Tab-separated table of C-alpha atoms in Angstrom:
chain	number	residue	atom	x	y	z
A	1	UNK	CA	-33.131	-25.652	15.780
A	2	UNK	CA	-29.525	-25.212	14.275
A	3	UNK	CA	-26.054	-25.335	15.505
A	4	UNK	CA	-25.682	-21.380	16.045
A	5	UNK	CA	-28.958	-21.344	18.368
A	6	UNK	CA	-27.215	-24.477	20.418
A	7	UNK	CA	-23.422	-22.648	19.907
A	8	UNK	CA	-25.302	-19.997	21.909
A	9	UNK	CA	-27.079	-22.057	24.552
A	10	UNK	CA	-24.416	-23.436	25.346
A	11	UNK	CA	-21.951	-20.551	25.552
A	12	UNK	CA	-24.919	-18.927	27.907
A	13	UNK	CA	-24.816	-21.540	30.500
A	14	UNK	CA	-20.864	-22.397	30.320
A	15	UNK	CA	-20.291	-18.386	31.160
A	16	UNK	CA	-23.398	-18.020	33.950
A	17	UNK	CA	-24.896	-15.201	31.824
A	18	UNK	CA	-25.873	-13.343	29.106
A	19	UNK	CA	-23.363	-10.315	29.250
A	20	UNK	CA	-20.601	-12.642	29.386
A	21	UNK	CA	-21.758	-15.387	26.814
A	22	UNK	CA	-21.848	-12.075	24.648
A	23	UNK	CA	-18.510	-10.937	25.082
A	24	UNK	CA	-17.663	-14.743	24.631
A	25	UNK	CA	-19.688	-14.975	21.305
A	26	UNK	CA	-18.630	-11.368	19.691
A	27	UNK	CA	-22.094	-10.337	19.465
A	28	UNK	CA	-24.288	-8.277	21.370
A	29	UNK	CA	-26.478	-9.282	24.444
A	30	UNK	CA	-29.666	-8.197	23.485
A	31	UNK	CA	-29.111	-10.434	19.894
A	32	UNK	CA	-28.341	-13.489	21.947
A	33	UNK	CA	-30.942	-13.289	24.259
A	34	UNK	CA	-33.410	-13.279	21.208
A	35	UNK	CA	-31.630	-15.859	20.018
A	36	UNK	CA	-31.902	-18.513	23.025
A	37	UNK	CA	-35.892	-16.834	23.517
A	38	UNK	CA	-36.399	-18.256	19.775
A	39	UNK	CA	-34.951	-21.684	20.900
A	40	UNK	CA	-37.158	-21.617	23.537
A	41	UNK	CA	-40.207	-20.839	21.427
A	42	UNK	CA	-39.012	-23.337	19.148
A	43	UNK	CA	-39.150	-26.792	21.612
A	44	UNK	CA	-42.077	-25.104	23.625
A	45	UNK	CA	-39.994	-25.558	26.844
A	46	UNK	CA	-38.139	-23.045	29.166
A	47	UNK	CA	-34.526	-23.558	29.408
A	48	UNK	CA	-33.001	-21.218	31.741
A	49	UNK	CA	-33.487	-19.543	34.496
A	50	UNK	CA	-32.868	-15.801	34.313
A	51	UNK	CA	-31.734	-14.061	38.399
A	52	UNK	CA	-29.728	-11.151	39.477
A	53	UNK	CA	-26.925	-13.252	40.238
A	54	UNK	CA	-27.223	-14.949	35.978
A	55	UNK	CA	-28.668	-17.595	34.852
A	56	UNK	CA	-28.609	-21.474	35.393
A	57	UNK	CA	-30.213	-24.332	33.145
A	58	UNK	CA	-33.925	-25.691	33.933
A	59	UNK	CA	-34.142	-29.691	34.474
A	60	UNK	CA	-35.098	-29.414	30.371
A	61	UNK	CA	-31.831	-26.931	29.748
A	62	UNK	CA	-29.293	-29.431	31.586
A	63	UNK	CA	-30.718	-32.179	29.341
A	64	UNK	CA	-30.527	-30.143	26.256
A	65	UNK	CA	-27.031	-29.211	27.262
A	66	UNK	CA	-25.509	-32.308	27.091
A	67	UNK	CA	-27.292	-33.447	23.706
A	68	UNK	CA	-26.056	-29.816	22.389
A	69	UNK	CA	-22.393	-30.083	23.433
A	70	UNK	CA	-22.324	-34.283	21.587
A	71	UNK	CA	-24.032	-32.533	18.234
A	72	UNK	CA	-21.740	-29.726	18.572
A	73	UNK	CA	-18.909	-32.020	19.222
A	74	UNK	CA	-19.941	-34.338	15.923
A	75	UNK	CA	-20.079	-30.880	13.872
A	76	UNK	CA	-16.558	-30.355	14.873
A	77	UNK	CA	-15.113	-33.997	14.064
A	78	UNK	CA	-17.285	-33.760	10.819
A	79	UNK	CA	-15.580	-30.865	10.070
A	80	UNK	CA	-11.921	-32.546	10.630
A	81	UNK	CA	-13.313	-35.858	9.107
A	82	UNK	CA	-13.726	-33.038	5.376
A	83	UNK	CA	-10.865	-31.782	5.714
A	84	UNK	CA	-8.940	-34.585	4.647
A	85	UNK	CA	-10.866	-34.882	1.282
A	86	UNK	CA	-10.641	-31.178	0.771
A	87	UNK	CA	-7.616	-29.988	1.951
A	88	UNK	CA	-5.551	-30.992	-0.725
A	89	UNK	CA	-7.721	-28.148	-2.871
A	90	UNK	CA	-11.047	-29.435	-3.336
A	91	UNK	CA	-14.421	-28.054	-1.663
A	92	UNK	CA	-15.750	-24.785	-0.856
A	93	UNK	CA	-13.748	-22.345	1.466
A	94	UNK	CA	-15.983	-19.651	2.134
A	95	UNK	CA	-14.557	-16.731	3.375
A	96	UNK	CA	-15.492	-13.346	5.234
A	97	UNK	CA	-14.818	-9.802	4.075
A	98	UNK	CA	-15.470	-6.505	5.576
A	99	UNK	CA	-16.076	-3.108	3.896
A	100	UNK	CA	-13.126	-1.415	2.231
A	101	UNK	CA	-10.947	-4.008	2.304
A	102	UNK	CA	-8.099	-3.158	-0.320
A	103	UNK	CA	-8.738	-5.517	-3.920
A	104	UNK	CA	-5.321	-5.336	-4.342
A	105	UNK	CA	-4.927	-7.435	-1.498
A	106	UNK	CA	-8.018	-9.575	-1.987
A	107	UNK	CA	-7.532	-9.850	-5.786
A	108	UNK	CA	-3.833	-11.401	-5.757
A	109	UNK	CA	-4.498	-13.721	-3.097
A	110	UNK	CA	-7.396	-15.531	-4.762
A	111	UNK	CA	-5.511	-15.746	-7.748
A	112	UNK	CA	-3.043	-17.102	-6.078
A	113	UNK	CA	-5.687	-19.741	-4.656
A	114	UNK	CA	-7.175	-20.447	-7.932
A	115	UNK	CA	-3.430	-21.547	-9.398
A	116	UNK	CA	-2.531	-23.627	-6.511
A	117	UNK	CA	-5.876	-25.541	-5.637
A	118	UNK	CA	-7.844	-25.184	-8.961
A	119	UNK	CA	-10.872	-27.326	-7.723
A	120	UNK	CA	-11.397	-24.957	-4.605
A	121	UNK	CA	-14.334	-22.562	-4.719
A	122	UNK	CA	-14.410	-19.542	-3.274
A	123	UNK	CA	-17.190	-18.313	-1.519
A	124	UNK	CA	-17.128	-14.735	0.598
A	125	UNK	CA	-19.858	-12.513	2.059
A	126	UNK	CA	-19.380	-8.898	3.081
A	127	UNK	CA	-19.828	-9.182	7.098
A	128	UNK	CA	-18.833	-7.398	9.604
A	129	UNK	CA	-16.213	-8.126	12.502
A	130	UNK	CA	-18.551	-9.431	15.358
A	131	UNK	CA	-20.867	-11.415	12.211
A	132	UNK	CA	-17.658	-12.769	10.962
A	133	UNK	CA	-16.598	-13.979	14.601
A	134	UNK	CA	-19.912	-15.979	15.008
A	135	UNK	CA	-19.763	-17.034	11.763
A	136	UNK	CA	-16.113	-18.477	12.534
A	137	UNK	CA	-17.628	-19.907	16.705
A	138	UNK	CA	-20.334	-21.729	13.988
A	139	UNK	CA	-17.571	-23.104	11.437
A	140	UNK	CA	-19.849	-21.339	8.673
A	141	UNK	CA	-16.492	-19.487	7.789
A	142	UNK	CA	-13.361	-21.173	6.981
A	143	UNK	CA	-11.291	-17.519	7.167
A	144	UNK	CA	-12.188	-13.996	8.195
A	145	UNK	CA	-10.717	-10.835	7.593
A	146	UNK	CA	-11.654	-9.049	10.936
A	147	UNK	CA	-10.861	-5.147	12.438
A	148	UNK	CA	-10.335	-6.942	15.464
A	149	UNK	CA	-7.751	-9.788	17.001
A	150	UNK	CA	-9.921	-12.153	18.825
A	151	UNK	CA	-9.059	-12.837	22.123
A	152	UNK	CA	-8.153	-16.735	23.431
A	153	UNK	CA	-6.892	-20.158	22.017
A	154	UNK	CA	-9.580	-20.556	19.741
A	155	UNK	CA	-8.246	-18.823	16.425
A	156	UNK	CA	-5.383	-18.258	14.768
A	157	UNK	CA	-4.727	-14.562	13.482
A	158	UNK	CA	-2.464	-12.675	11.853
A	159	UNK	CA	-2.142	-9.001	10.597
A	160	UNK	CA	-2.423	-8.703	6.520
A	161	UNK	CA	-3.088	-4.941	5.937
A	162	UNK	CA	-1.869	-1.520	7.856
A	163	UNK	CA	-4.206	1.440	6.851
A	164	UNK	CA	-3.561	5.006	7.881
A	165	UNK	CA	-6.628	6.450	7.958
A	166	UNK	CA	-7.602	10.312	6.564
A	167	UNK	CA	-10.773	11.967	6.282
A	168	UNK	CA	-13.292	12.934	3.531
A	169	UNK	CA	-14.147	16.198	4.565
A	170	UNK	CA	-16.137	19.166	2.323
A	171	UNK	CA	-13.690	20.685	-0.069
A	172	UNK	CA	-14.326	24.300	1.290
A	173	UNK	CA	-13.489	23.077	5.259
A	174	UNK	CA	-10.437	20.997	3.909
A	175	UNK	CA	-9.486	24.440	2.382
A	176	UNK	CA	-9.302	26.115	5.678
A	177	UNK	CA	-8.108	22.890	7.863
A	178	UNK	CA	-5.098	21.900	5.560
A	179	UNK	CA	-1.841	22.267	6.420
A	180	UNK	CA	1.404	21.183	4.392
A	181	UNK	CA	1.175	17.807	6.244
A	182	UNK	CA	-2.804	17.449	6.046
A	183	UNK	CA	-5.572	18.207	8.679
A	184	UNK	CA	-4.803	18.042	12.293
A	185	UNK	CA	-7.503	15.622	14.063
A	186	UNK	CA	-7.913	18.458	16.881
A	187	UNK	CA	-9.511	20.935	13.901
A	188	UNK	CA	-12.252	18.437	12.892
A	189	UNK	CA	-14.072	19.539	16.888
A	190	UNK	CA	-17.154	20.547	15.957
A	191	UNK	CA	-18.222	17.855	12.943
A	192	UNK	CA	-20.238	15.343	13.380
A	193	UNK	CA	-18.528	11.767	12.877
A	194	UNK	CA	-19.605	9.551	10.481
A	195	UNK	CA	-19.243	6.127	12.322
A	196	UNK	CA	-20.101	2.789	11.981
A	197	UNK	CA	-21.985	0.703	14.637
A	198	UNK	CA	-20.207	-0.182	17.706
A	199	UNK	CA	-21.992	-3.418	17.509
A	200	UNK	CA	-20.029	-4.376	13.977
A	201	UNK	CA	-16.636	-3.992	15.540
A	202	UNK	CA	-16.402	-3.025	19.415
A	203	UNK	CA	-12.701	-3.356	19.962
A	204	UNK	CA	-12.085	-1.419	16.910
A	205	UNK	CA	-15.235	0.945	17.615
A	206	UNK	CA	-13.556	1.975	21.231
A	207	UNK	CA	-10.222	2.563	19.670
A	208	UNK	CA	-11.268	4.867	17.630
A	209	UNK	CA	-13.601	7.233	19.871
A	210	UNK	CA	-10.786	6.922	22.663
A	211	UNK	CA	-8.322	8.605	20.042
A	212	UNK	CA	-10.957	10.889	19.302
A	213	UNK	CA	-11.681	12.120	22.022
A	214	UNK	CA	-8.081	12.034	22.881
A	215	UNK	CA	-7.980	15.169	20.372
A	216	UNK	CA	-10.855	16.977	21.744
A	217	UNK	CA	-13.610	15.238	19.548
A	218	UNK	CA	-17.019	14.243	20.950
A	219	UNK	CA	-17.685	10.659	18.695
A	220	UNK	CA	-21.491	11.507	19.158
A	221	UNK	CA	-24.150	9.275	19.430
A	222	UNK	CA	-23.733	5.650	18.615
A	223	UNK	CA	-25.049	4.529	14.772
A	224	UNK	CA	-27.760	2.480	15.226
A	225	UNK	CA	-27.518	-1.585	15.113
A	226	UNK	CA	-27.407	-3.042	11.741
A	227	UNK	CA	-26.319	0.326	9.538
A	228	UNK	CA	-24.124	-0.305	6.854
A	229	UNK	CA	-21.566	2.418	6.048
A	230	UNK	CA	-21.179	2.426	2.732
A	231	UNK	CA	-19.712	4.952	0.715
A	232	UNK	CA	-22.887	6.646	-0.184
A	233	UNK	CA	-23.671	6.848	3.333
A	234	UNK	CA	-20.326	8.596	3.904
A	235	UNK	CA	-20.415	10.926	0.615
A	236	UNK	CA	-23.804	12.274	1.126
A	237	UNK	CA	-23.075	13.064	5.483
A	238	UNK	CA	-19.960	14.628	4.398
A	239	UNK	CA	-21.165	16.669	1.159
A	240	UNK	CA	-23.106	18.682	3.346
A	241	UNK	CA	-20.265	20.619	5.101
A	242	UNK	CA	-21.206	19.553	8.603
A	243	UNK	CA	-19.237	16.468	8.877
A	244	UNK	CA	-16.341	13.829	8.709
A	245	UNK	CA	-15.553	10.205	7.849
A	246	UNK	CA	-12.347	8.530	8.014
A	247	UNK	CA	-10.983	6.757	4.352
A	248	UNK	CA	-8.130	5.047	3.504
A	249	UNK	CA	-5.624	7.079	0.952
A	250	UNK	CA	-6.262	4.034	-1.753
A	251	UNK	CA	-10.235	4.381	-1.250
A	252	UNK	CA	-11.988	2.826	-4.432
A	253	UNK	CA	-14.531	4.943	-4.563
A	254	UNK	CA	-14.989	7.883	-6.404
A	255	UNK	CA	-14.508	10.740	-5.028
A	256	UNK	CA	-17.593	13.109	-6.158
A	257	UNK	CA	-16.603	17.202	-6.244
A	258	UNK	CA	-17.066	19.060	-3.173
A	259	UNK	CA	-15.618	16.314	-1.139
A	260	UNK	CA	-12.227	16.374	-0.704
A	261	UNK	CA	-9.898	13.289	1.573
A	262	UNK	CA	-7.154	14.701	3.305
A	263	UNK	CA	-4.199	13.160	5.406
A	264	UNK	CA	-4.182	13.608	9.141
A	265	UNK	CA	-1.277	15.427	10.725
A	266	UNK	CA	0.910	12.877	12.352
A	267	UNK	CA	-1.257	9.573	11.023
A	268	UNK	CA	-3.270	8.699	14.163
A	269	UNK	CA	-5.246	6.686	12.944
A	270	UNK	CA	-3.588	3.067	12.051
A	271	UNK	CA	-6.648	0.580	11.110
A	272	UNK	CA	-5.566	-3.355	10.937
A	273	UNK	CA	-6.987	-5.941	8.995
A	274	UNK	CA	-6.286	-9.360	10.781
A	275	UNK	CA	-7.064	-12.971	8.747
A	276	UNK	CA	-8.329	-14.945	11.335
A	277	UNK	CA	-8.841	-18.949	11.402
A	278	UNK	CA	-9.160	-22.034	13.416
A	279	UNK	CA	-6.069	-23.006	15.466
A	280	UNK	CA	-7.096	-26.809	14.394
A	281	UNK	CA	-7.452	-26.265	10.912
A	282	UNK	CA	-5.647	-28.658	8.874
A	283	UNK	CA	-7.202	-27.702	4.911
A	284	UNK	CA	-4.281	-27.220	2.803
A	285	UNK	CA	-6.305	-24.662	0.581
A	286	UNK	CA	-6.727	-22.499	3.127
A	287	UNK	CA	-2.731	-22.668	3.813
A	288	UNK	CA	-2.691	-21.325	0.733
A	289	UNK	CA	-4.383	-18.674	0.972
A	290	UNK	CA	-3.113	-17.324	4.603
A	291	UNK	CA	0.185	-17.714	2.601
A	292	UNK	CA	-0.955	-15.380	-0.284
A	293	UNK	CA	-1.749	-12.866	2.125
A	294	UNK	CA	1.468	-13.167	3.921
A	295	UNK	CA	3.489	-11.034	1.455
A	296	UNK	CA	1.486	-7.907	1.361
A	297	UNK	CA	1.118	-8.099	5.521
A	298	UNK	CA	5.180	-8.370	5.806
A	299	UNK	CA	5.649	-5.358	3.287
């Protein structure tokens, strides 16, 4: 039993159900229901009761409840209680990062760290939006870098990178697409679109495919749960001349021949990058770092 399974209990019987708990949580219904199942399994006892109407806590759920909001509770005054010792630049401040984010963002900023609180480490892990948002409910991240502004009270945000997306597209439809000013989105309609899991980013996810099909694009079919799009992933869809993935101008990859990346007429597509943090934080590191990324985000 561990603080996310409880995180989740409890967000399931403060919201009456699953679908909102979800919403709540930034993850997606059918993950939390496995999750509160396996806490189930785990103490051998039923803890809610599932109806049309939602759900509401078994005589063992109610006492679990309490004893899960005191540990929670303890977590979070733990949490404050460290933050003294390490906030003047000591400890570990792990962050999240998503795919693509810009190094010469990242890279400046931790340098920046490293000069002003030398006895912080750094730890990061590539996640993606909705991970990094239950890794932020669970205080397992310090700071995420989300496609997303969470909604509520809860967290702090601000925006530190604008992104205009283009396309990779096959060098010999770029050919006949471009224009002086790039591709026009309406002229992609009929190639396939390389997307990401809705599940990894919904708010961002619905953005998108609304602007899409704004222009006369069908998104297609949703990318299964849990697939990474990674560059190769992108390259190797695209290569074969029957479809498109959006890329920022400054991609790092390299670019193989045969694939070309190409503006879009009139820049539709804006992505955001928001840092995203407790609104009771008090470590100074982490000041520090928000701060570091302050420059490029007013620029």
């Amino acid at each position: 039993m561990d603080l996310r399974e409880l995180h989740s209990f409890v967000a399931v019987v403060e919201e009456g159900g699953f679908s909102a708990a979800a919403r709540r949580l930034h993850v997606s219904q059918p993950a939390l229901s496995q999750t509160v199942s396996a806490l189930e399994r785990e103490l051998r006892v039923k803890l809610l009761v599932r109806s049309s109407t939602g759900v509401r806590p078994t005589d063992a759920g109610a006492a679990l409840l309490g004893e899960a909001r005191a540990m929670l509770a303890r977590r979070d005054q733990a949490l404050r209680t460290m933050a003294r010792y390490t906030g003047g630049g000591g400890g570990v401040l792990r962050i999240g990062i998503p795919l693509e984010f810009p190094s010469r963002l990242l890279s400046p900023a931790l340098t920046e760290l490293a000069e002003a609180c030398p006895h912080t480490r750094v730890r990061a892990r590539h996640l993606s939006t909705s991970e990094q948002l239950a890794a932020l409910h669970a205080g397992e991240l310090e700071l995420g870098l989300l496609r997303e502004r969470p909604t509520g009270q809860e967290f702090d945000a601000m925006v530190v990178n604008k992104e205009r997306l283009g396309v990779l597209v096959a060098a010999e439809q770029a050919a006949e697409l471009a224009g002086p000013e790039g591709i026009p989105l309406e002229a992609l309609a009929g190639l396939e679109w390389v997307s990401f899991p809705r599940a990894d980013s919904p708010a961002w996810y619905d953005e998108l495919t609304a602007i899409l099909r704004s222009h006369g694009l069908d998104p297609g079919a949703q990318a299964p749960k849990g697939q990474r799009l990674i560059a190769e992933v992108k390259l190797a869809a695209v290569s074969a001349g029957r479809a498109f993935a959006m890329a920022p101008p400054d991609w790092s990859q390299p670019i193989p021949a045969g694939v070309v990346w190409s503006p879009l007429v009139g820049h539709p597509l804006l992505r955001r990058t928001w840092a995203v943090w407790s609104a009771d934080s008090r470590r100074q590191d982490l000041g520090r770092l928000i701060a570091a990324f302050e420059q490029p985000a007013a620029g």
